Amino acid sequence: MSTKHKPSKQGGTGVGAGAKIALFVALVVACIGVGIGYVLHARSNTPSAGRASEPTVTATQASLAAVMAGPYLVARNTDLGPAYGKVVLLPLADLTGPRAVTPLECDRVAMAHGVGLCLTADRGVVTTYRGEIFDANFHILHEFPLPGLPSRARVSPDGRYAAMTLFVYGDSYASTNFSTRTMFVDTRSGKLLSNLEQFQVTDNGRTVNDISRNYWGVTFAADSNRFYATLAVGTSIHLIEGDLARREAHTIANGVECPSLSPDGTRVAYKLRTGGALTGVRWRLHVLDLATGVDHALAETRSVDDQVEWLDDQRVLYALPRASSGTAVHDTWVVLADGTGSPQIFVRGTESPTVTRTP
């Protein structure tokens, strides 16, 4: 009859106390080394780690006043470094100088007439989203929870209203199955006024109440009451014109996504969907003349998933991810609105641009 070998407590085939301690110490050291390596690796891949490549200065009341004395650009900083994700200001007269870094950190930002909208995600074990209304000194006036991932942000020309589009449950309209919420907020009170699904919207006289309808991409007219936005019902995409006070809107064109009204109020720049489920969704930037219906593609041939901003009546701005950075770093580009010319980088390391002129 065979018997099992019983290890000796003093040695032999067993592991002695000293050896166990040595093994434990080695394991701890190895774990610490792995942990340090992981932290260093994580830090090297964190956008806010490392040294910034673009010059910045911390915004003070004096520096803000200096920048805001003339036309300026408000944007989300995506340059790698400590200011990643912060709202920054740059004077249009000197875009190569240091960008003024504000305390606000946003995923989307918009500003007009000294009032701004900041949409942000608090990422953690459970990610939550919030909106903030801020003043010309970048102090938060109002804060409110949001039901989904920030996508688009706009402020009316007089600063009275703000509009935002959110992806509910993190959905994306690159898919054929998605859900959005597009809401208006009174910037004076911070009160959410309504979402577009509660408006009376008609398509050729027929009330649109299809359960599959989605709205996104509001752009305000000069009176801060009239607006344009995108309506999608199933796979059909429409441009709508609306009246905020009346809570009404109606379709006026097809195929227009994320419209942006020109400063002179005559045209909308937008993205036209050119891909599909088999080839992948792509968008080509276009400009539509609202009076004549004349439509043309812009010289930017890359796919642009953004709501463009008009720099002036001749040029539009939009953000694209930098090819060498994955999706972390974006650059703001500029192209002529008449379809001629070629795209050029406007400001490196920025996205969600707003051109703001003095009230």
mmCIF file with all atom_site columns, N, CA, C and O in Angstrom, residues 23 115 126 129 142 169 198 224 294:
data_model
loop_
_atom_site.group_PDB
_atom_site.id
_atom_site.type_symbol
_atom_site.label_atom_id
_atom_site.label_alt_id
_atom_site.label_comp_id
_atom_site.label_asym_id
_atom_site.label_entity_id
_atom_site.label_seq_id
_atom_site.pdbx_PDB_ins_code
_atom_site.Cartn_x
_atom_site.Cartn_y
_atom_site.Cartn_z
_atom_site.occupancy
_atom_site.B_iso_or_equiv
_atom_site.pdbx_formal_charge
_atom_site.auth_seq_id
_atom_site.auth_comp_id
_atom_site.auth_asym_id
_atom_site.auth_atom_id
_atom_site.pdbx_PDB_model_num
ATOM 1  N N  . LEU A 1 23  ? 10.120  34.351 -1.079  1.00 0.00 ? 23  LEU A N  1
ATOM 2  C CA . LEU A 1 23  ? 9.207   34.257 -2.206  1.00 0.00 ? 23  LEU A CA 1
ATOM 3  C C  . LEU A 1 23  ? 8.119   35.328 -2.123  1.00 0.00 ? 23  LEU A C  1
ATOM 4  O O  . LEU A 1 23  ? 7.775   35.966 -3.118  1.00 0.00 ? 23  LEU A O  1
ATOM 5  N N  . VAL A 1 115 ? -22.539 84.877 -22.518 1.00 0.00 ? 115 VAL A N  1
ATOM 6  C CA . VAL A 1 115 ? -23.161 83.747 -21.815 1.00 0.00 ? 115 VAL A CA 1
ATOM 7  C C  . VAL A 1 115 ? -22.715 82.456 -22.498 1.00 0.00 ? 115 VAL A C  1
ATOM 8  O O  . VAL A 1 115 ? -22.651 82.386 -23.728 1.00 0.00 ? 115 VAL A O  1
ATOM 9  N N  . VAL A 1 126 ? -20.025 54.904 -12.323 1.00 0.00 ? 126 VAL A N  1
ATOM 10 C CA . VAL A 1 126 ? -21.272 55.263 -12.998 1.00 0.00 ? 126 VAL A CA 1
ATOM 11 C C  . VAL A 1 126 ? -21.075 56.655 -13.594 1.00 0.00 ? 126 VAL A C  1
ATOM 12 O O  . VAL A 1 126 ? -20.844 57.611 -12.862 1.00 0.00 ? 126 VAL A O  1
ATOM 13 N N  . TYR A 1 129 ? -23.895 62.955 -16.392 1.00 0.00 ? 129 TYR A N  1
ATOM 14 C CA . TYR A 1 129 ? -23.702 64.085 -17.291 1.00 0.00 ? 129 TYR A CA 1
ATOM 15 C C  . TYR A 1 129 ? -24.387 65.320 -16.717 1.00 0.00 ? 129 TYR A C  1
ATOM 16 O O  . TYR A 1 129 ? -25.408 65.215 -16.044 1.00 0.00 ? 129 TYR A O  1
ATOM 17 N N  . HIS A 1 142 ? -25.643 78.447 -13.342 1.00 0.00 ? 142 HIS A N  1
ATOM 18 C CA . HIS A 1 142 ? -26.661 77.409 -13.147 1.00 0.00 ? 142 HIS A CA 1
ATOM 19 C C  . HIS A 1 142 ? -26.068 76.062 -13.544 1.00 0.00 ? 142 HIS A C  1
ATOM 20 O O  . HIS A 1 142 ? -25.218 75.977 -14.427 1.00 0.00 ? 142 HIS A O  1
ATOM 21 N N  . TYR A 1 169 ? -28.371 57.032 -23.398 1.00 0.00 ? 169 TYR A N  1
ATOM 22 C CA . TYR A 1 169 ? -27.756 55.720 -23.206 1.00 0.00 ? 169 TYR A CA 1
ATOM 23 C C  . TYR A 1 169 ? -26.518 55.546 -24.076 1.00 0.00 ? 169 TYR A C  1
ATOM 24 O O  . TYR A 1 169 ? -26.140 54.442 -24.414 1.00 0.00 ? 169 TYR A O  1
ATOM 25 N N  . GLN A 1 198 ? -41.511 67.640 -27.889 1.00 0.00 ? 198 GLN A N  1
ATOM 26 C CA . GLN A 1 198 ? -42.753 68.220 -27.372 1.00 0.00 ? 198 GLN A CA 1
ATOM 27 C C  . GLN A 1 198 ? -43.279 69.353 -28.264 1.00 0.00 ? 198 GLN A C  1
ATOM 28 O O  . GLN A 1 198 ? -44.345 69.897 -27.995 1.00 0.00 ? 198 GLN A O  1
ATOM 29 N N  . SER A 1 224 ? -32.874 85.119 -32.189 1.00 0.00 ? 224 SER A N  1
ATOM 30 C CA . SER A 1 224 ? -32.769 84.189 -31.059 1.00 0.00 ? 224 SER A CA 1
ATOM 31 C C  . SER A 1 224 ? -34.049 83.406 -30.782 1.00 0.00 ? 224 SER A C  1
ATOM 32 O O  . SER A 1 224 ? -34.123 82.673 -29.790 1.00 0.00 ? 224 SER A O  1
ATOM 33 N N  . VAL A 1 294 ? -30.253 76.190 -53.889 1.00 0.00 ? 294 VAL A N  1
ATOM 34 C CA . VAL A 1 294 ? -28.992 75.781 -54.506 1.00 0.00 ? 294 VAL A CA 1
ATOM 35 C C  . VAL A 1 294 ? -28.078 75.185 -53.437 1.00 0.00 ? 294 VAL A C  1
ATOM 36 O O  . VAL A 1 294 ? -27.910 75.754 -52.359 1.00 0.00 ? 294 VAL A O  1
#
